[in-house]
mmCIF file of C-alpha atoms in Angstrom:
data_model
loop_
_atom_site.group_PDB
_atom_site.id
_atom_site.type_symbol
_atom_site.label_atom_id
_atom_site.label_comp_id
_atom_site.label_asym_id
_atom_site.label_seq_id
_atom_site.Cartn_x
_atom_site.Cartn_y
_atom_site.Cartn_z
ATOM 1 C CA UNK A 1 -5.702 42.991 74.120
ATOM 2 C CA UNK A 2 -6.056 41.731 70.636
ATOM 3 C CA UNK A 3 -2.834 41.585 68.796
ATOM 4 C CA UNK A 4 -0.797 39.709 66.153
ATOM 5 C CA UNK A 5 2.907 39.401 66.629
ATOM 6 C CA UNK A 6 5.098 38.802 63.558
ATOM 7 C CA UNK A 7 8.745 37.741 63.303
ATOM 8 C CA UNK A 8 11.250 38.498 62.034
ATOM 9 C CA UNK A 9 10.921 42.187 61.202
ATOM 10 C CA UNK A 10 13.605 41.842 58.503
ATOM 11 C CA UNK A 11 14.714 38.769 56.601
ATOM 12 C CA UNK A 12 17.509 38.500 54.106
ATOM 13 C CA UNK A 13 17.967 35.323 52.014
ATOM 14 C CA UNK A 14 19.965 34.200 49.036
ATOM 15 C CA UNK A 15 18.061 33.614 45.820
ATOM 16 C CA UNK A 16 16.821 29.999 45.771
ATOM 17 C CA UNK A 17 16.781 29.638 49.547
ATOM 18 C CA UNK A 18 13.579 29.321 51.601
ATOM 19 C CA UNK A 19 12.065 32.034 53.722
ATOM 20 C CA UNK A 20 9.894 31.510 56.803
ATOM 21 C CA UNK A 21 7.811 34.185 58.542
ATOM 22 C CA UNK A 22 5.974 33.394 61.790
ATOM 23 C CA UNK A 23 2.991 35.019 63.453
ATOM 24 C CA UNK A 24 1.160 34.475 66.699
ATOM 25 C CA UNK A 25 -2.316 35.739 67.571
ATOM 26 C CA UNK A 26 -3.999 36.319 70.858
ATOM 27 C CA UNK A 27 -7.718 35.805 70.221
ATOM 28 C CA UNK A 28 -8.602 32.074 70.218
ATOM 29 C CA UNK A 29 -11.830 32.939 68.337
ATOM 30 C CA UNK A 30 -9.881 34.075 65.235
ATOM 31 C CA UNK A 31 -10.700 31.780 62.332
ATOM 32 C CA UNK A 32 -9.360 33.435 59.181
ATOM 33 C CA UNK A 33 -5.659 34.190 58.538
ATOM 34 C CA UNK A 34 -4.618 35.978 55.361
ATOM 35 C CA UNK A 35 -1.180 36.949 54.217
ATOM 36 C CA UNK A 36 -0.529 40.093 52.169
ATOM 37 C CA UNK A 37 2.460 41.186 50.172
ATOM 38 C CA UNK A 38 3.233 44.869 49.721
ATOM 39 C CA UNK A 39 5.891 45.938 47.264
ATOM 40 C CA UNK A 40 7.456 49.326 47.678
ATOM 41 C CA UNK A 41 5.024 52.093 46.842
ATOM 42 C CA UNK A 42 2.259 49.645 45.989
ATOM 43 C CA UNK A 43 -0.929 48.335 47.522
ATOM 44 C CA UNK A 44 -1.075 45.252 49.780
ATOM 45 C CA UNK A 45 -2.134 42.196 47.804
ATOM 46 C CA UNK A 46 -3.404 38.893 49.159
ATOM 47 C CA UNK A 47 -1.021 36.019 48.390
ATOM 48 C CA UNK A 48 -2.549 33.226 50.407
ATOM 49 C CA UNK A 49 -4.957 32.604 53.201
ATOM 50 C CA UNK A 50 -5.984 29.805 55.525
ATOM 51 C CA UNK A 51 -9.096 29.110 57.603
ATOM 52 C CA UNK A 52 -9.134 27.601 61.070
ATOM 53 C CA UNK A 53 -10.513 24.221 59.842
ATOM 54 C CA UNK A 54 -7.385 23.613 57.787
ATOM 55 C CA UNK A 55 -3.864 22.973 59.020
ATOM 56 C CA UNK A 56 -1.910 23.668 55.808
ATOM 57 C CA UNK A 57 -2.391 25.195 52.420
ATOM 58 C CA UNK A 58 -0.065 25.402 49.486
ATOM 59 C CA UNK A 59 -0.008 27.425 46.292
ATOM 60 C CA UNK A 60 3.046 26.785 44.077
ATOM 61 C CA UNK A 61 6.064 28.133 45.992
ATOM 62 C CA UNK A 62 4.004 29.515 48.852
ATOM 63 C CA UNK A 63 2.615 27.589 51.799
ATOM 64 C CA UNK A 64 0.965 28.553 55.051
ATOM 65 C CA UNK A 65 0.643 26.359 58.169
ATOM 66 C CA UNK A 66 -1.683 26.919 61.112
ATOM 67 C CA UNK A 67 -1.384 25.548 64.669
ATOM 68 C CA UNK A 68 -4.645 26.553 66.430
ATOM 69 C CA UNK A 69 -3.585 24.981 69.748
ATOM 70 C CA UNK A 70 -0.450 27.154 69.864
ATOM 71 C CA UNK A 71 -2.165 30.079 68.106
ATOM 72 C CA UNK A 72 0.484 30.531 65.540
ATOM 73 C CA UNK A 73 0.719 30.425 61.754
ATOM 74 C CA UNK A 74 3.614 30.636 59.381
ATOM 75 C CA UNK A 75 4.369 31.597 55.776
ATOM 76 C CA UNK A 76 6.831 29.488 53.851
ATOM 77 C CA UNK A 77 8.305 30.677 50.503
ATOM 78 C CA UNK A 78 10.486 28.164 48.663
ATOM 79 C CA UNK A 79 12.973 28.786 45.867
ATOM 80 C CA UNK A 80 12.877 32.522 46.531
ATOM 81 C CA UNK A 81 13.404 34.952 43.682
ATOM 82 C CA UNK A 82 14.379 38.645 43.638
ATOM 83 C CA UNK A 83 10.785 39.568 42.830
ATOM 84 C CA UNK A 84 9.696 38.068 46.138
ATOM 85 C CA UNK A 85 11.414 41.079 47.812
ATOM 86 C CA UNK A 86 8.673 43.023 49.570
ATOM 87 C CA UNK A 87 7.012 43.532 52.974
ATOM 88 C CA UNK A 88 4.813 40.652 54.046
ATOM 89 C CA UNK A 89 1.950 41.099 56.549
ATOM 90 C CA UNK A 90 0.139 38.383 58.393
ATOM 91 C CA UNK A 91 -3.373 39.073 59.775
ATOM 92 C CA UNK A 92 -6.086 37.496 61.823
ATOM 93 C CA UNK A 93 -9.782 38.235 61.623
ATOM 94 C CA UNK A 94 -11.719 38.440 64.833
ATOM 95 C CA UNK A 95 -14.885 39.831 66.282
ATOM 96 C CA UNK A 96 -18.546 39.318 65.451
ATOM 97 C CA UNK A 97 -18.817 38.716 61.739
ATOM 98 C CA UNK A 98 -15.081 38.505 61.325
ATOM 99 C CA UNK A 99 -14.739 41.982 59.911
ATOM 100 C CA UNK A 100 -12.154 43.189 62.432
ATOM 101 C CA UNK A 101 -8.736 42.311 60.984
ATOM 102 C CA UNK A 102 -5.632 42.711 63.117
ATOM 103 C CA UNK A 103 -2.384 42.938 61.130
ATOM 104 C CA UNK A 104 1.108 41.970 62.141
ATOM 105 C CA UNK A 105 3.826 44.654 61.954
ATOM 106 C CA UNK A 106 5.248 43.207 58.741
ATOM 107 C CA UNK A 107 8.409 41.429 57.610
ATOM 108 C CA UNK A 108 10.693 43.074 55.089
ATOM 109 C CA UNK A 109 12.068 40.293 52.900
ATOM 110 C CA UNK A 110 15.222 40.878 50.870
ATOM 111 C CA UNK A 111 16.134 38.236 48.258
ATOM 112 C CA UNK A 112 19.653 38.673 47.086
ATOM 113 C CA UNK A 113 20.504 37.624 43.555
ATOM 114 C CA UNK B 1 -5.828 46.031 38.788
ATOM 115 C CA UNK B 2 -8.217 49.009 39.148
ATOM 116 C CA UNK B 3 -10.873 47.293 41.281
ATOM 117 C CA UNK B 4 -10.459 49.693 44.162
ATOM 118 C CA UNK B 5 -9.720 53.342 43.305
ATOM 119 C CA UNK B 6 -8.719 55.978 45.783
ATOM 120 C CA UNK B 7 -8.551 59.769 45.226
ATOM 121 C CA UNK B 8 -6.588 61.858 45.681
ATOM 122 C CA UNK B 9 -3.295 59.961 45.658
ATOM 123 C CA UNK B 10 -1.544 62.672 47.590
ATOM 124 C CA UNK B 11 -2.949 65.347 49.908
ATOM 125 C CA UNK B 12 -1.153 68.061 51.841
ATOM 126 C CA UNK B 13 -3.348 70.021 54.221
ATOM 127 C CA UNK B 14 -3.068 72.396 57.197
ATOM 128 C CA UNK B 15 -4.395 71.463 60.541
ATOM 129 C CA UNK B 16 -7.422 73.731 60.181
ATOM 130 C CA UNK B 17 -8.468 72.518 56.758
ATOM 131 C CA UNK B 18 -11.360 70.208 55.900
ATOM 132 C CA UNK B 19 -10.881 67.624 53.175
ATOM 133 C CA UNK B 20 -12.314 64.304 52.115
ATOM 134 C CA UNK B 21 -10.746 61.087 50.838
ATOM 135 C CA UNK B 22 -12.722 59.067 48.377
ATOM 136 C CA UNK B 23 -12.744 55.346 47.631
ATOM 137 C CA UNK B 24 -14.654 53.557 44.923
ATOM 138 C CA UNK B 25 -14.809 49.779 44.271
ATOM 139 C CA UNK B 26 -15.862 48.134 41.005
ATOM 140 C CA UNK B 27 -15.766 44.561 42.312
ATOM 141 C CA UNK B 28 -19.403 44.154 43.391
ATOM 142 C CA UNK B 29 -18.228 43.860 47.013
ATOM 143 C CA UNK B 30 -20.495 44.574 50.013
ATOM 144 C CA UNK B 31 -17.946 45.485 52.648
ATOM 145 C CA UNK B 32 -15.477 48.398 52.682
ATOM 146 C CA UNK B 33 -12.724 49.302 55.053
ATOM 147 C CA UNK B 34 -10.532 52.256 55.984
ATOM 148 C CA UNK B 35 -6.964 51.605 57.250
ATOM 149 C CA UNK B 36 -4.165 53.844 58.416
ATOM 150 C CA UNK B 37 -0.641 52.792 57.544
ATOM 151 C CA UNK B 38 2.176 54.620 59.336
ATOM 152 C CA UNK B 39 5.869 53.934 59.032
ATOM 153 C CA UNK B 40 7.084 50.996 61.161
ATOM 154 C CA UNK B 41 3.591 50.281 62.481
ATOM 155 C CA UNK B 42 1.015 47.565 61.634
ATOM 156 C CA UNK B 43 -1.901 48.434 59.465
ATOM 157 C CA UNK B 44 -4.520 49.961 61.726
ATOM 158 C CA UNK B 45 -8.153 49.237 61.038
ATOM 159 C CA UNK B 46 -10.230 52.401 61.367
ATOM 160 C CA UNK B 47 -13.728 51.660 60.094
ATOM 161 C CA UNK B 48 -15.651 48.864 58.404
ATOM 162 C CA UNK B 49 -18.986 49.106 56.551
ATOM 163 C CA UNK B 50 -21.078 46.186 55.445
ATOM 164 C CA UNK B 51 -24.062 47.001 53.175
ATOM 165 C CA UNK B 52 -23.599 50.643 54.024
ATOM 166 C CA UNK B 53 -23.871 49.985 57.769
ATOM 167 C CA UNK B 54 -20.912 50.631 60.040
ATOM 168 C CA UNK B 55 -19.969 47.378 61.704
ATOM 169 C CA UNK B 56 -16.588 48.279 63.181
ATOM 170 C CA UNK B 57 -15.431 51.556 64.680
ATOM 171 C CA UNK B 58 -11.958 51.109 66.084
ATOM 172 C CA UNK B 59 -11.688 53.946 68.662
ATOM 173 C CA UNK B 60 -10.829 56.502 65.969
ATOM 174 C CA UNK B 61 -10.749 60.238 66.938
ATOM 175 C CA UNK B 62 -13.778 62.162 65.871
ATOM 176 C CA UNK B 63 -11.708 64.355 63.561
ATOM 177 C CA UNK B 64 -12.068 61.365 61.192
ATOM 178 C CA UNK B 65 -15.611 60.939 59.953
ATOM 179 C CA UNK B 66 -16.539 58.119 57.549
ATOM 180 C CA UNK B 67 -19.445 58.015 55.152
ATOM 181 C CA UNK B 68 -20.706 55.128 53.038
ATOM 182 C CA UNK B 69 -23.562 56.305 50.786
ATOM 183 C CA UNK B 70 -23.726 52.986 48.904
ATOM 184 C CA UNK B 71 -21.788 49.682 48.717
ATOM 185 C CA UNK B 72 -19.479 51.038 46.000
ATOM 186 C CA UNK B 73 -18.374 54.282 47.640
ATOM 187 C CA UNK B 74 -16.655 55.147 50.872
ATOM 188 C CA UNK B 75 -15.470 58.538 52.074
ATOM 189 C CA UNK B 76 -13.330 59.659 54.950
ATOM 190 C CA UNK B 77 -13.961 63.273 55.989
ATOM 191 C CA UNK B 78 -11.081 65.010 57.675
ATOM 192 C CA UNK B 79 -11.080 68.127 59.804
ATOM 193 C CA UNK B 80 -8.656 69.770 62.311
ATOM 194 C CA UNK B 81 -6.125 66.964 61.885
ATOM 195 C CA UNK B 82 -2.889 66.696 63.854
ATOM 196 C CA UNK B 83 0.665 66.146 62.510
ATOM 197 C CA UNK B 84 0.580 62.611 63.824
ATOM 198 C CA UNK B 85 -2.261 61.920 61.399
ATOM 199 C CA UNK B 86 0.196 62.050 58.501
ATOM 200 C CA UNK B 87 0.177 58.597 56.969
ATOM 201 C CA UNK B 88 -0.958 56.462 54.097
ATOM 202 C CA UNK B 89 -4.727 55.888 54.209
ATOM 203 C CA UNK B 90 -5.768 52.635 52.492
ATOM 204 C CA UNK B 91 -9.273 51.642 51.454
ATOM 205 C CA UNK B 92 -10.219 48.021 50.928
ATOM 206 C CA UNK B 93 -13.230 45.985 50.007
ATOM 207 C CA UNK B 94 -14.343 42.376 50.405
ATOM 208 C CA UNK B 95 -17.203 40.324 48.997
ATOM 209 C CA UNK B 96 -20.225 39.026 50.787
ATOM 210 C CA UNK B 97 -21.980 40.318 53.841
ATOM 211 C CA UNK B 98 -19.828 38.465 56.327
ATOM 212 C CA UNK B 99 -16.137 38.988 57.300
ATOM 213 C CA UNK B 100 -13.359 36.525 57.050
ATOM 214 C CA UNK B 101 -12.875 37.308 53.388
ATOM 215 C CA UNK B 102 -9.847 38.415 51.343
ATOM 216 C CA UNK B 103 -9.612 42.171 51.147
ATOM 217 C CA UNK B 104 -8.791 44.055 47.976
ATOM 218 C CA UNK B 105 -6.828 47.275 48.650
ATOM 219 C CA UNK B 106 -6.630 50.540 46.791
ATOM 220 C CA UNK B 107 -3.311 52.373 46.205
ATOM 221 C CA UNK B 108 -3.942 54.669 49.142
ATOM 222 C CA UNK B 109 -3.912 58.423 49.776
ATOM 223 C CA UNK B 110 -0.638 59.771 51.133
ATOM 224 C CA UNK B 111 -1.722 62.429 53.632
ATOM 225 C CA UNK B 112 0.658 65.027 55.017
ATOM 226 C CA UNK B 113 -0.444 67.433 57.735
ATOM 227 C CA UNK B 114 1.530 70.679 57.942
#
């Protein structure tokens, strides 16, 4: 069935190091891949997204790469800071009209000062 | 950011009660979504409305009944819920009449079923 797998489930890094979170999707028709950050007790917020006609997108310390052939996409955070600590969700939009969004299970990122 | 507002923030109800969750968006968006967020599980899409028309219904039990009277308001009517329905219910909205758009989430309603 349709699913998005996300790894790792937990990631602990030292402040200043890089963090990488990887996702794979099953539906080859997916063409929109957003990433959301959810801090404890708060709402998920979009941090970056990528569409299937682009291989890479960068926004300051955050970058996302997409490999359509392999059906996987990754989030890269460089120079991590304690405030980057949160749960990160990848997602893929599928279905007619692209309204159906399948989320990964989330990665809990800890950035140690 | 108060673009998407959900009420109530917390709700405790018995299995025989009837209650409703409300979501309101002030972003001029045309699509609205209901999600269920349970511990250690992915966000589960429940319903999607575009221009007040339901476009996705993700095999949700009939004890959950959505209503979208206009593009700014979305309700989730609850009746005879089960303990496993305890979760955080998130509302979201997106612009345009097509999908594949960033979604803006509300703070959610924390629902506990006794």
